[in-house]
PDB file of C-alpha atoms in Angstrom:
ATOM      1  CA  UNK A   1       0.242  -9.929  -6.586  1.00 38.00           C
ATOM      2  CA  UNK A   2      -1.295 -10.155 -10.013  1.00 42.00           C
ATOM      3  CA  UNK A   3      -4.494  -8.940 -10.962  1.00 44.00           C
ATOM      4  CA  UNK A   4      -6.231 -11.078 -14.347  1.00 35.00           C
ATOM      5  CA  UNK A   5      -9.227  -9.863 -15.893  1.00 30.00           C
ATOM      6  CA  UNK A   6     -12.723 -11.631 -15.613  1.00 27.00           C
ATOM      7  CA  UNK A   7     -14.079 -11.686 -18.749  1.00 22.00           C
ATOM      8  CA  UNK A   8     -17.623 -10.518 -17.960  1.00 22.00           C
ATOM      9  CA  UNK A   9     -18.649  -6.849 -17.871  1.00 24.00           C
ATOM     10  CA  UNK A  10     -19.149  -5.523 -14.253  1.00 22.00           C
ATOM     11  CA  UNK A  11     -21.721  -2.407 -14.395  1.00 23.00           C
ATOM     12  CA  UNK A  12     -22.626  -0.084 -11.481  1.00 24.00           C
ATOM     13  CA  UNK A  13     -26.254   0.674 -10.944  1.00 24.00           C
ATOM     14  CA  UNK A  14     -25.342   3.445  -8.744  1.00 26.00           C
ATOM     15  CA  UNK A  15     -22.577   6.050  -8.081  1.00 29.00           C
ATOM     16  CA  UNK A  16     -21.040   3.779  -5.516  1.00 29.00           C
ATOM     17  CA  UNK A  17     -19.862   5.791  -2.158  1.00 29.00           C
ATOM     18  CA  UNK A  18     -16.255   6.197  -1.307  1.00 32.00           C
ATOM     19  CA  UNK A  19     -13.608   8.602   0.284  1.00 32.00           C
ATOM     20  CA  UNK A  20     -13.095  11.245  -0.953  1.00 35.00           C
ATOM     21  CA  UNK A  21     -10.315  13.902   0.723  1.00 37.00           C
ATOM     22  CA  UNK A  22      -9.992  16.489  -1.843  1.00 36.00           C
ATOM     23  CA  UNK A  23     -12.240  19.213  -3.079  1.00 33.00           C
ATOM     24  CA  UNK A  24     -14.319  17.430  -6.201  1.00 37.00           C
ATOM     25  CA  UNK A  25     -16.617  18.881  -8.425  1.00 37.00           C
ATOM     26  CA  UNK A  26     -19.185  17.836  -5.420  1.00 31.00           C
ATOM     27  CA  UNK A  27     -17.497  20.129  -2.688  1.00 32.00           C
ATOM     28  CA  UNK A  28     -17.204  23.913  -2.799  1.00 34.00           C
ATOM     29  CA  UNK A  29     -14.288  25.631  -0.446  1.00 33.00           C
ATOM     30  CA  UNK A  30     -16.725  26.161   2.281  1.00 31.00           C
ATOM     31  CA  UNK A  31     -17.737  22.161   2.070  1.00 32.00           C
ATOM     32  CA  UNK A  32     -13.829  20.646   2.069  1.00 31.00           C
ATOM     33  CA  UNK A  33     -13.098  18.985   4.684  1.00 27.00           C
ATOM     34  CA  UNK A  34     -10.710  16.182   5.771  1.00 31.00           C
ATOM     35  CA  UNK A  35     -12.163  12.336   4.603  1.00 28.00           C
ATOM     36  CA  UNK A  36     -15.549  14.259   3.231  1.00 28.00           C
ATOM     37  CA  UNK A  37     -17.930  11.296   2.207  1.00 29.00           C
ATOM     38  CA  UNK A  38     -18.368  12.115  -1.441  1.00 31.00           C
ATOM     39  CA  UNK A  39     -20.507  10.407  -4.411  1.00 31.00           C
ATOM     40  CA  UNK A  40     -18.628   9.970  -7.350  1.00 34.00           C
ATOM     41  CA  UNK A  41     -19.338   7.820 -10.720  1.00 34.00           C
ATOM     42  CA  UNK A  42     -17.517   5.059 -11.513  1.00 38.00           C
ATOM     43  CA  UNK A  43     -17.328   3.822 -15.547  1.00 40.00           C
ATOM     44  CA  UNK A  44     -18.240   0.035 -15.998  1.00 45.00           C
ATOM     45  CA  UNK A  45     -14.839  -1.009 -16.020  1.00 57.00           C
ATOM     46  CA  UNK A  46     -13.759  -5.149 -16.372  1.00 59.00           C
ATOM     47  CA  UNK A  47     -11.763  -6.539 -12.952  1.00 59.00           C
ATOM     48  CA  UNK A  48      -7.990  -6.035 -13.063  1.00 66.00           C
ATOM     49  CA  UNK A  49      -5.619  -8.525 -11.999  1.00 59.00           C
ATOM     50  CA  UNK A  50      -3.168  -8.471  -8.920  1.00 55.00           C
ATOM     51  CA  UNK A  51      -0.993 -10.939  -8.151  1.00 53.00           C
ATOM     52  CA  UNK A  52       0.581 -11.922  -4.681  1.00 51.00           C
ATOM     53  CA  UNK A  53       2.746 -14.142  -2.597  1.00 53.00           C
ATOM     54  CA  UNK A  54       0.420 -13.381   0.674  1.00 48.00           C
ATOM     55  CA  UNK A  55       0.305 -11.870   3.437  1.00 49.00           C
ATOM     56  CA  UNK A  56       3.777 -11.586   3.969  1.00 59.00           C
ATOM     57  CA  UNK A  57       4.629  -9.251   1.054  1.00 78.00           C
ATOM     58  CA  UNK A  58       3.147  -5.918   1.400  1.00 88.00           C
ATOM     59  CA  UNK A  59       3.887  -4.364  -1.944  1.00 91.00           C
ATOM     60  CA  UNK A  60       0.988  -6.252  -4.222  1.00 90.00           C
ATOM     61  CA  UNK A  61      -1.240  -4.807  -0.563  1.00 90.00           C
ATOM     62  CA  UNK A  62      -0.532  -1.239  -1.215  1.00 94.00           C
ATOM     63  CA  UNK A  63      -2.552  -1.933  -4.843  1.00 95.00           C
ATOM     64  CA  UNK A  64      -5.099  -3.385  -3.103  1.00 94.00           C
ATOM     65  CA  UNK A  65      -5.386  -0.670  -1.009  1.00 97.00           C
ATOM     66  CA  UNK A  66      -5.850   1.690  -4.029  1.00 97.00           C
ATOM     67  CA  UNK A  67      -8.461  -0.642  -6.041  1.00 96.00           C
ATOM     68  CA  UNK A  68     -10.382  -0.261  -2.814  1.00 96.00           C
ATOM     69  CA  UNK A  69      -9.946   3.203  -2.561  1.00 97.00           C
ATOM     70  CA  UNK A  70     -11.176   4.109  -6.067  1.00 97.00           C
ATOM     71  CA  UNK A  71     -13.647   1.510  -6.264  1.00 95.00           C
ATOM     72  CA  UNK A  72     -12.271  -1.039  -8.714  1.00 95.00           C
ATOM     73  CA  UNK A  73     -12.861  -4.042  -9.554  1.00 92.00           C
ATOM     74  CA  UNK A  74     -10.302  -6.881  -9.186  1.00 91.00           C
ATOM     75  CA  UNK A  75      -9.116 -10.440  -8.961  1.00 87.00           C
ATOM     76  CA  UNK A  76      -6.368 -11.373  -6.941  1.00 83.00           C
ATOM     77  CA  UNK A  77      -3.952 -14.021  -7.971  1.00 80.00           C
ATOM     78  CA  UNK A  78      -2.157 -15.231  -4.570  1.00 75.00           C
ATOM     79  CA  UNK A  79       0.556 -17.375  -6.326  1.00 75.00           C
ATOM     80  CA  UNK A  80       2.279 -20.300  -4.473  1.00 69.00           C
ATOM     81  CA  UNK A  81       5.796 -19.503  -2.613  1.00 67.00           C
ATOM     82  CA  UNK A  82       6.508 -22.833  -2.143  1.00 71.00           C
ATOM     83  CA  UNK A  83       7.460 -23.577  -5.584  1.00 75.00           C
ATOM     84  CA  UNK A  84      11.028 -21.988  -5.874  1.00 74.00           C
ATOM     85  CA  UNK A  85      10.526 -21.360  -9.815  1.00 79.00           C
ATOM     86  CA  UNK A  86       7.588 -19.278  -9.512  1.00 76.00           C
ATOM     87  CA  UNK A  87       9.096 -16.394 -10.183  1.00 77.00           C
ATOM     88  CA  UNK A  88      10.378 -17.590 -13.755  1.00 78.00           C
ATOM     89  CA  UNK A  89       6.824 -18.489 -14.852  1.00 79.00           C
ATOM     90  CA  UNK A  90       4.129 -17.293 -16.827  1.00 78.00           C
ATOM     91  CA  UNK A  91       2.618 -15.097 -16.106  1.00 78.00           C
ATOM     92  CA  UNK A  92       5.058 -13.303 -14.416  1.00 83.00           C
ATOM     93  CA  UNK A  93       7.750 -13.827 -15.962  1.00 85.00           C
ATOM     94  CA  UNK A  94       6.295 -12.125 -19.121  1.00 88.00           C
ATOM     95  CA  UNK A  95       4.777  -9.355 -17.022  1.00 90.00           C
ATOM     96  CA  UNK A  96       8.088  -8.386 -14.890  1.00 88.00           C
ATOM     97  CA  UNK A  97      11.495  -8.757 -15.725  1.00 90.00           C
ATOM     98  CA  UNK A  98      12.787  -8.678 -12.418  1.00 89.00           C
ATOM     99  CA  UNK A  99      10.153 -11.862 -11.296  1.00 86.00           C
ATOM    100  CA  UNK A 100       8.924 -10.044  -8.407  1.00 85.00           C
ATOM    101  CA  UNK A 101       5.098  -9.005  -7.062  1.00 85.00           C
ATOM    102  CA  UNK A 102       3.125  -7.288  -7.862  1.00 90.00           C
ATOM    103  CA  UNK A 103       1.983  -7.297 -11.505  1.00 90.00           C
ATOM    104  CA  UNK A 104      -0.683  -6.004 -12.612  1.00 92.00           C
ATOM    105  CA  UNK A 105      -2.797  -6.200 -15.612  1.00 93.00           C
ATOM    106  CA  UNK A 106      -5.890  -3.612 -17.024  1.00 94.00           C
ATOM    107  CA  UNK A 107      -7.783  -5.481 -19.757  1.00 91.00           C
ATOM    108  CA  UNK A 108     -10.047  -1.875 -20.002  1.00 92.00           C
ATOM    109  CA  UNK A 109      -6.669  -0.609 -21.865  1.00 93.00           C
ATOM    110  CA  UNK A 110      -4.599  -3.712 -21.935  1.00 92.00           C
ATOM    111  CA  UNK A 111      -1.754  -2.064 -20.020  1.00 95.00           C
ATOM    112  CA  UNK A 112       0.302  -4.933 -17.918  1.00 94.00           C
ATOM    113  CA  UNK A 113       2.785  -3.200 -15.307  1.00 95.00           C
ATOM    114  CA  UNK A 114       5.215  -4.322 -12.686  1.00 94.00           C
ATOM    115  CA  UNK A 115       6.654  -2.812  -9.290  1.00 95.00           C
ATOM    116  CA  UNK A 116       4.181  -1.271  -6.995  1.00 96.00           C
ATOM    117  CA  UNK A 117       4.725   2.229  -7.389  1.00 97.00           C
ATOM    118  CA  UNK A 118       4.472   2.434 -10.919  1.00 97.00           C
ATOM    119  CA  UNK A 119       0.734   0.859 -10.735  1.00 97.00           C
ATOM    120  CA  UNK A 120      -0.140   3.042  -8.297  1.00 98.00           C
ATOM    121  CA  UNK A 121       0.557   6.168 -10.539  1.00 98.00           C
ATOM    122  CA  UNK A 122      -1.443   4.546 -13.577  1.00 97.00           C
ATOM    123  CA  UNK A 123      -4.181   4.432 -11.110  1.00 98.00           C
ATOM    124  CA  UNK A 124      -3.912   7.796  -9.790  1.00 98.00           C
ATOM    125  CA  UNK A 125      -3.545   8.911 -13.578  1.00 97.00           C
ATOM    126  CA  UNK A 126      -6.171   6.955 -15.413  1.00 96.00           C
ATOM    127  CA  UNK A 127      -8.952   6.423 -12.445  1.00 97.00           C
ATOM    128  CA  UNK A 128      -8.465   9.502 -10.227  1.00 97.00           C
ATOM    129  CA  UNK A 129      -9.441  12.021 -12.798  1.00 94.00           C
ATOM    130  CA  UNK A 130     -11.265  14.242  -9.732  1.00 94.00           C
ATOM    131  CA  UNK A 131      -7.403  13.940  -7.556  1.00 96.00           C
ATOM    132  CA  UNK A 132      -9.053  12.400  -4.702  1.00 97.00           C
ATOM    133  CA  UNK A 133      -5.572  11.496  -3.412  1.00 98.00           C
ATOM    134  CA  UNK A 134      -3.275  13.677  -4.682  1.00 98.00           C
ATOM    135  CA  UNK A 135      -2.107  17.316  -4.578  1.00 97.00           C
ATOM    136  CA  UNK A 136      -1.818  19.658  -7.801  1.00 96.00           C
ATOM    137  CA  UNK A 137      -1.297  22.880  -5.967  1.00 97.00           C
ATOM    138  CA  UNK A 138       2.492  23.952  -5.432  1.00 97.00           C
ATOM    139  CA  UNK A 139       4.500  22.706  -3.466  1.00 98.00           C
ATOM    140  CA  UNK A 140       2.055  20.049  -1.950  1.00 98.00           C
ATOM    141  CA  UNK A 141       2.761  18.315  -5.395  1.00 97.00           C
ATOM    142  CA  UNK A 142       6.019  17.878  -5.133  1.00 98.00           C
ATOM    143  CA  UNK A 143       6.090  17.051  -1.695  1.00 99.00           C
ATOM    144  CA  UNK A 144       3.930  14.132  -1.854  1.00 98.00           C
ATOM    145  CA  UNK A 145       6.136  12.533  -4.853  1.00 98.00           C
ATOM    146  CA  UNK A 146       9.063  13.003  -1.941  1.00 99.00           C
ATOM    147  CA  UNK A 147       7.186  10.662   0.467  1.00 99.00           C
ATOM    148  CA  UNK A 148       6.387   8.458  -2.489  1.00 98.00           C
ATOM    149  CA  UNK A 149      10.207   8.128  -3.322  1.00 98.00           C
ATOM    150  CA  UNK A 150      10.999   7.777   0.432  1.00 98.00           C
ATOM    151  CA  UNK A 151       9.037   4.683   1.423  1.00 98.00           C
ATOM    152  CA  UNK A 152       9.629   2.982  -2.137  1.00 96.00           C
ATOM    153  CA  UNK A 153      13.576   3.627  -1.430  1.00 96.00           C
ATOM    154  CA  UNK A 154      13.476   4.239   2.479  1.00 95.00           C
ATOM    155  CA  UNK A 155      10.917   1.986   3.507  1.00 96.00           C
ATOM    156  CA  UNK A 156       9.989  -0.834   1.602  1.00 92.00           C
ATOM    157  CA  UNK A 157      13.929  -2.225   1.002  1.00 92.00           C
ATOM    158  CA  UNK A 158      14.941  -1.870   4.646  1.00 92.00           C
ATOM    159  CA  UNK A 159      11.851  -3.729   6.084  1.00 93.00           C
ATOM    160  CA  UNK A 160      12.323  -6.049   3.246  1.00 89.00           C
ATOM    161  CA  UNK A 161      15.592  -6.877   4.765  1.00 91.00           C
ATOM    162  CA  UNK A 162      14.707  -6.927   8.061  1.00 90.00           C
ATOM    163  CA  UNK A 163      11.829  -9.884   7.490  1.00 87.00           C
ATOM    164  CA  UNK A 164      14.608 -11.409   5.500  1.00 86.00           C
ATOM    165  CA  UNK A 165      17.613 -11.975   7.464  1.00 89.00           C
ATOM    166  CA  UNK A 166      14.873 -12.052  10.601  1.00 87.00           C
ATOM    167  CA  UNK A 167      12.750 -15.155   9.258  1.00 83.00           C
ATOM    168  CA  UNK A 168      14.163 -16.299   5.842  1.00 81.00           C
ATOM    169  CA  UNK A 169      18.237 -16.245   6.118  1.00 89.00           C
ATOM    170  CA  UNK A 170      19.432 -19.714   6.162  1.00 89.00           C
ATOM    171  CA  UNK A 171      21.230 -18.757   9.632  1.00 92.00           C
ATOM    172  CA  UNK A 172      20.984 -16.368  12.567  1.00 91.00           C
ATOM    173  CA  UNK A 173      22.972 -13.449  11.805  1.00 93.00           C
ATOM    174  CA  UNK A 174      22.544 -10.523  14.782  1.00 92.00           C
ATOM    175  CA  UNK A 175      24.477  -7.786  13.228  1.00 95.00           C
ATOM    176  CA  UNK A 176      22.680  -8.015   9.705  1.00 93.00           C
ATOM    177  CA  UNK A 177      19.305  -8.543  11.556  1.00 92.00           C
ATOM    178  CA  UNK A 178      20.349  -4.803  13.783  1.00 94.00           C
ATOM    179  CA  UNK A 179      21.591  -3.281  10.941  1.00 95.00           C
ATOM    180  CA  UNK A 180      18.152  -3.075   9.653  1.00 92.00           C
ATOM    181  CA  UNK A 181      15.769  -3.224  12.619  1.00 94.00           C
ATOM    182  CA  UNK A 182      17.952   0.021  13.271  1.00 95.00           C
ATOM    183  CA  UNK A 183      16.553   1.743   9.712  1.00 96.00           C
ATOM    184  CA  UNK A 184      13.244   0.438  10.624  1.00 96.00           C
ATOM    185  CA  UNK A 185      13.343   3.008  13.913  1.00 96.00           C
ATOM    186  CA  UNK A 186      14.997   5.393  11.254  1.00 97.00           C
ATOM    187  CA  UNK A 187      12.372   5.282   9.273  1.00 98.00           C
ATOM    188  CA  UNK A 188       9.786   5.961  11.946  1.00 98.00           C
ATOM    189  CA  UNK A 189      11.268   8.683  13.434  1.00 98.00           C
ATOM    190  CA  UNK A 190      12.125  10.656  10.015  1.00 99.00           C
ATOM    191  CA  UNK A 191       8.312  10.571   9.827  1.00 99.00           C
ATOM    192  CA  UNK A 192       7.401  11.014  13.482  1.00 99.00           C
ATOM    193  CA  UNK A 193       9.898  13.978  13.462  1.00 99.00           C
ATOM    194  CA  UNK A 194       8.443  15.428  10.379  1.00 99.00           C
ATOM    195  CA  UNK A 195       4.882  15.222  11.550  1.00 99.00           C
ATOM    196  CA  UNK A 196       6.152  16.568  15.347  1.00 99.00           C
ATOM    197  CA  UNK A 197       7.613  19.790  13.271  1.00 98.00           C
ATOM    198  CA  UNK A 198       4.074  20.723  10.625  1.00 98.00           C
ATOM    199  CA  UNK A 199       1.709  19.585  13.593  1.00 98.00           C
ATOM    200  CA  UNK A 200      -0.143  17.984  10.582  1.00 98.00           C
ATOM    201  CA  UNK A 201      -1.980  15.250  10.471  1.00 98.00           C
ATOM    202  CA  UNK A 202      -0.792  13.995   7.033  1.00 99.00           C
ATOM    203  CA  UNK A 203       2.782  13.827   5.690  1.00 99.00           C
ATOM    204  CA  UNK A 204       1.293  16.472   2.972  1.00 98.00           C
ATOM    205  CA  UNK A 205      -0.646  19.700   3.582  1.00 97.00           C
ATOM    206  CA  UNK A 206      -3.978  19.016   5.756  1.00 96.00           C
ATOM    207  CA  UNK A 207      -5.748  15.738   4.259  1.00 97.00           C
ATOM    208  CA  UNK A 208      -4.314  12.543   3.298  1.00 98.00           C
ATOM    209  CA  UNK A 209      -2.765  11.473  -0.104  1.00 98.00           C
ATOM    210  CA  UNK A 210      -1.665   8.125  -1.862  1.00 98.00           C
ATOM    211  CA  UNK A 211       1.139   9.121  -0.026  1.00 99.00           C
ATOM    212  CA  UNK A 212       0.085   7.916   3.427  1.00 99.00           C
ATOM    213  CA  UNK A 213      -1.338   5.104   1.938  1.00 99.00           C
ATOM    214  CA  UNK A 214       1.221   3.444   0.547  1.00 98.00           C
ATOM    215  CA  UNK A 215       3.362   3.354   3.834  1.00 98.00           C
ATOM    216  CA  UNK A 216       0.497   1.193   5.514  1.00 98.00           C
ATOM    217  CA  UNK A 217       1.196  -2.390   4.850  1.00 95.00           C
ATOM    218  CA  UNK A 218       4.657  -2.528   5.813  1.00 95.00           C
ATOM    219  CA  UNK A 219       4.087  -0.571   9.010  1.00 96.00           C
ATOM    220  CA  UNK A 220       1.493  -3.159   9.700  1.00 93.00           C
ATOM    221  CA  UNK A 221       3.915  -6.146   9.267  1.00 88.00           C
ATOM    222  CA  UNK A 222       5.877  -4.475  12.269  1.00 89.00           C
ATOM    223  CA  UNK A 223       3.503  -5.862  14.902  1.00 81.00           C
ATOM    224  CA  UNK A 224       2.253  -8.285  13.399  1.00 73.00           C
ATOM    225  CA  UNK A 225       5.185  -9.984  12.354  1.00 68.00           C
ATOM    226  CA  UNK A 226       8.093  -8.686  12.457  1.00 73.00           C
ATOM    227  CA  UNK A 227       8.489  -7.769  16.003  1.00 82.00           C
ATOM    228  CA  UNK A 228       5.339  -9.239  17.648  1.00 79.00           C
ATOM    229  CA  UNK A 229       2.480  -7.033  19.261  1.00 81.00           C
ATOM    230  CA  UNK A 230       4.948  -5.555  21.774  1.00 86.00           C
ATOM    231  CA  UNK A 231       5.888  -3.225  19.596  1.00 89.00           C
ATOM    232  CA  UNK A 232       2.621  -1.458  19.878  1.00 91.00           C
ATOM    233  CA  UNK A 233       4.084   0.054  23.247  1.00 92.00           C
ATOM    234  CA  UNK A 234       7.728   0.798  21.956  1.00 94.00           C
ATOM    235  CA  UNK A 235       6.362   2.404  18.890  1.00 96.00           C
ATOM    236  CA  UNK A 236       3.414   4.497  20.913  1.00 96.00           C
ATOM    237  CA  UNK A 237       6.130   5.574  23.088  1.00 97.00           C
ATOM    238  CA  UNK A 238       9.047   6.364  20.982  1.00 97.00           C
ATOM    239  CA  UNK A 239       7.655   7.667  17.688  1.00 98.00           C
ATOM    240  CA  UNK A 240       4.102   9.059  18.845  1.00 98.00           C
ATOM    241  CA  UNK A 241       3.494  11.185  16.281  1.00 99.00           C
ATOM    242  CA  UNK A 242       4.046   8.183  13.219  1.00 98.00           C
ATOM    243  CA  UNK A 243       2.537   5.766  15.618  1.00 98.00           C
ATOM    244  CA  UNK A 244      -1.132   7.854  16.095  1.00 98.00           C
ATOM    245  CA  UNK A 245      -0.705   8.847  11.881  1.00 99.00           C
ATOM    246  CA  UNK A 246      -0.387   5.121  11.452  1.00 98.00           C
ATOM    247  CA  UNK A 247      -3.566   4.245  13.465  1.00 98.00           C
ATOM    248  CA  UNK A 248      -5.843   6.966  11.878  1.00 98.00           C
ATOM    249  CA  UNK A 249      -4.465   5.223   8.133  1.00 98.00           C
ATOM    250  CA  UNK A 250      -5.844   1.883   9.606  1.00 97.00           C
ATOM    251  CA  UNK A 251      -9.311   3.081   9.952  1.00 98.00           C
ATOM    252  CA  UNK A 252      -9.362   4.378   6.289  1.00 98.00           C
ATOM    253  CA  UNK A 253     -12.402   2.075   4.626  1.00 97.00           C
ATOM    254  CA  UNK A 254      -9.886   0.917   1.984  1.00 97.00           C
ATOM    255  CA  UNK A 255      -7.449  -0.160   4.890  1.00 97.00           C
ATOM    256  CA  UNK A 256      -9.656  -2.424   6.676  1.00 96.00           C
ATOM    257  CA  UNK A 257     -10.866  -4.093   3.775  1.00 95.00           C
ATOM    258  CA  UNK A 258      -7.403  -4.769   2.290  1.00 93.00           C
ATOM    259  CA  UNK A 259      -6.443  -6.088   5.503  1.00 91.00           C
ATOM    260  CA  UNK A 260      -9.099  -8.518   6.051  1.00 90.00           C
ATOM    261  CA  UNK A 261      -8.534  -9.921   2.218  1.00 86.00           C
ATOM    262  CA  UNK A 262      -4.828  -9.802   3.170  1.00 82.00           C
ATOM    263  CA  UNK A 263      -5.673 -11.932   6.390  1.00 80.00           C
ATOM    264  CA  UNK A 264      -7.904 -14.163   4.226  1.00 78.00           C
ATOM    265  CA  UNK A 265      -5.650 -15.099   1.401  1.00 72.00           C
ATOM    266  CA  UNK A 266      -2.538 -15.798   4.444  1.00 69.00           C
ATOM    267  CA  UNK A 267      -4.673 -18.523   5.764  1.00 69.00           C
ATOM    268  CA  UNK A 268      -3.150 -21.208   3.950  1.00 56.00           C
ATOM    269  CA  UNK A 269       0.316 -19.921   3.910  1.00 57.00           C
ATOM    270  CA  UNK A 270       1.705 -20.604   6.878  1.00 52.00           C
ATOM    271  CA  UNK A 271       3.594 -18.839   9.915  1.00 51.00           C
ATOM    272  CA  UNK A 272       7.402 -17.627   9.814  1.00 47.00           C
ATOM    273  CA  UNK A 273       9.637 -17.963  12.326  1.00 50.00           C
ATOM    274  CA  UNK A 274      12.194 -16.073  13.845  1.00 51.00           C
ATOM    275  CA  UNK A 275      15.618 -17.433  13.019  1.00 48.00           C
TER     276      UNK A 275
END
């Protein structure tokens, strides 16, 4: 996904409304709670630029998610998959040396990033200034950077894999294609067994954190692609615990409406398959 500026100035009349699960300089002790409604101001700041190959790859999604989240402004660049040399264009060639989505592009500083996780901390650093969705007590800090290196390294590579060799692979191969629906259940029940053992809520301490967000869109994929909607019931039965911390991350504001662009810009590209 890559984000590219627009060159006119956007200004907020008002201190738009967001979530807000931390304690800000708006709520005392007394007044934190989890997913308070909070009021914070938001700097005229130009659109940044994401760039995606649709629906079907989650990582440019999880930035979307966290432009929604802090309320920034962006264009999305949904870049065409059906031209094999895509990757070796501008812009993203320039942009990322490995020629993969998303990249990402702030003309307020004129920083230009690749790989997903890496955008999301310049976000978190430069636009969450009040730590709306991260920890800095000890050791919830630490512990959310764990989750952060676990779907980036657990998650996102196995699923990858999985939609590959299920949809993509040039032939049917049913060891590869249990191999990693096998680290998909993995997955799910390292989390669903980790939630089962705090009784929490969240992965980290008692509110959510970029964290839990960044897991969402290729959860998602499960049931809506990858397996089909009968998963719903395997999942709900199996991993409980994930599958009920998964559905509370859908109704998250900045969920929904990253899910309906990501349903919006998939329009034109297509279904996959099963092989």
């Amino acid at each position: 996904m890559l984000l590219y500026p627009i060159l006119s100035r956007l200004s907020f009349s008002s201190s738009p409304t967001q979530i807000c699960n931390r304690r800000c300089d708006y709520h005392t002790a007394s007044q934190a709670i989890p997913l308070p409604r909070c009021r914070r101001k938001t700097d005229s700041v130009l659109p940044f630029t994401d760039t995606s190959e649709g629906q079907i790859s989650p990582n440019p999604w999880k930035v979307v998610i966290f432009l929604y989240q802090l309320d920034l402004p962006f264009e999305m660049i949904v870049l065409d998959r059906t031209d094999p040399d895509v990757r070796k264009k501008d812009p993203v060639v320039t942009i990322s040396p490995n020629g993969r989505m998303p990249i990402f592009e702030d003309p307020n500083t004129g920083v230009k990033l690749w790989e997903s996780g890496a955008i999301i901390e310049y976000l978190l650093d430069v636009y969450d200034k009040e730590n709306t969705l991260t920890y800095s007590t000890v050791p919830e800090k630490y512990e959310q950077n764990c989750w952060k290196h676990f779907q980036m390294s657990g998650q996102g590579p196995y699923y990858g894999q999985s939609t590959w060799f299920s949809f993509l692979h040039h032939e049917k191969l049913p060891s590869a294609q249990k191999r990693y629906e096998d680290e998909i259940h993995r997955v799910l029940g390292v989390i669903d067994g980790h939630l089962e053992r705090t009784g929490r809520q969240w992965l980290v301490g008692d509110n959510m954190c970029f964290a839990d967000l960044m897991f969402v869109p290729w959860n998602t994929l499960l049931s809506m692609v990858m397996f089909g909607p009968q998963f719903e019931v395997e999942w709900k039965e199996k991993f409980p615990k994930c599958y009920e911390w998964h559905q509370r991350l859908l109704q998250v504001e900045s969920v929904m409406k990253a899910q309906e662009y990501a349903q919006e810009a998939a329009k034109s590209m297509g279904e996959y398959k099963k092989v």
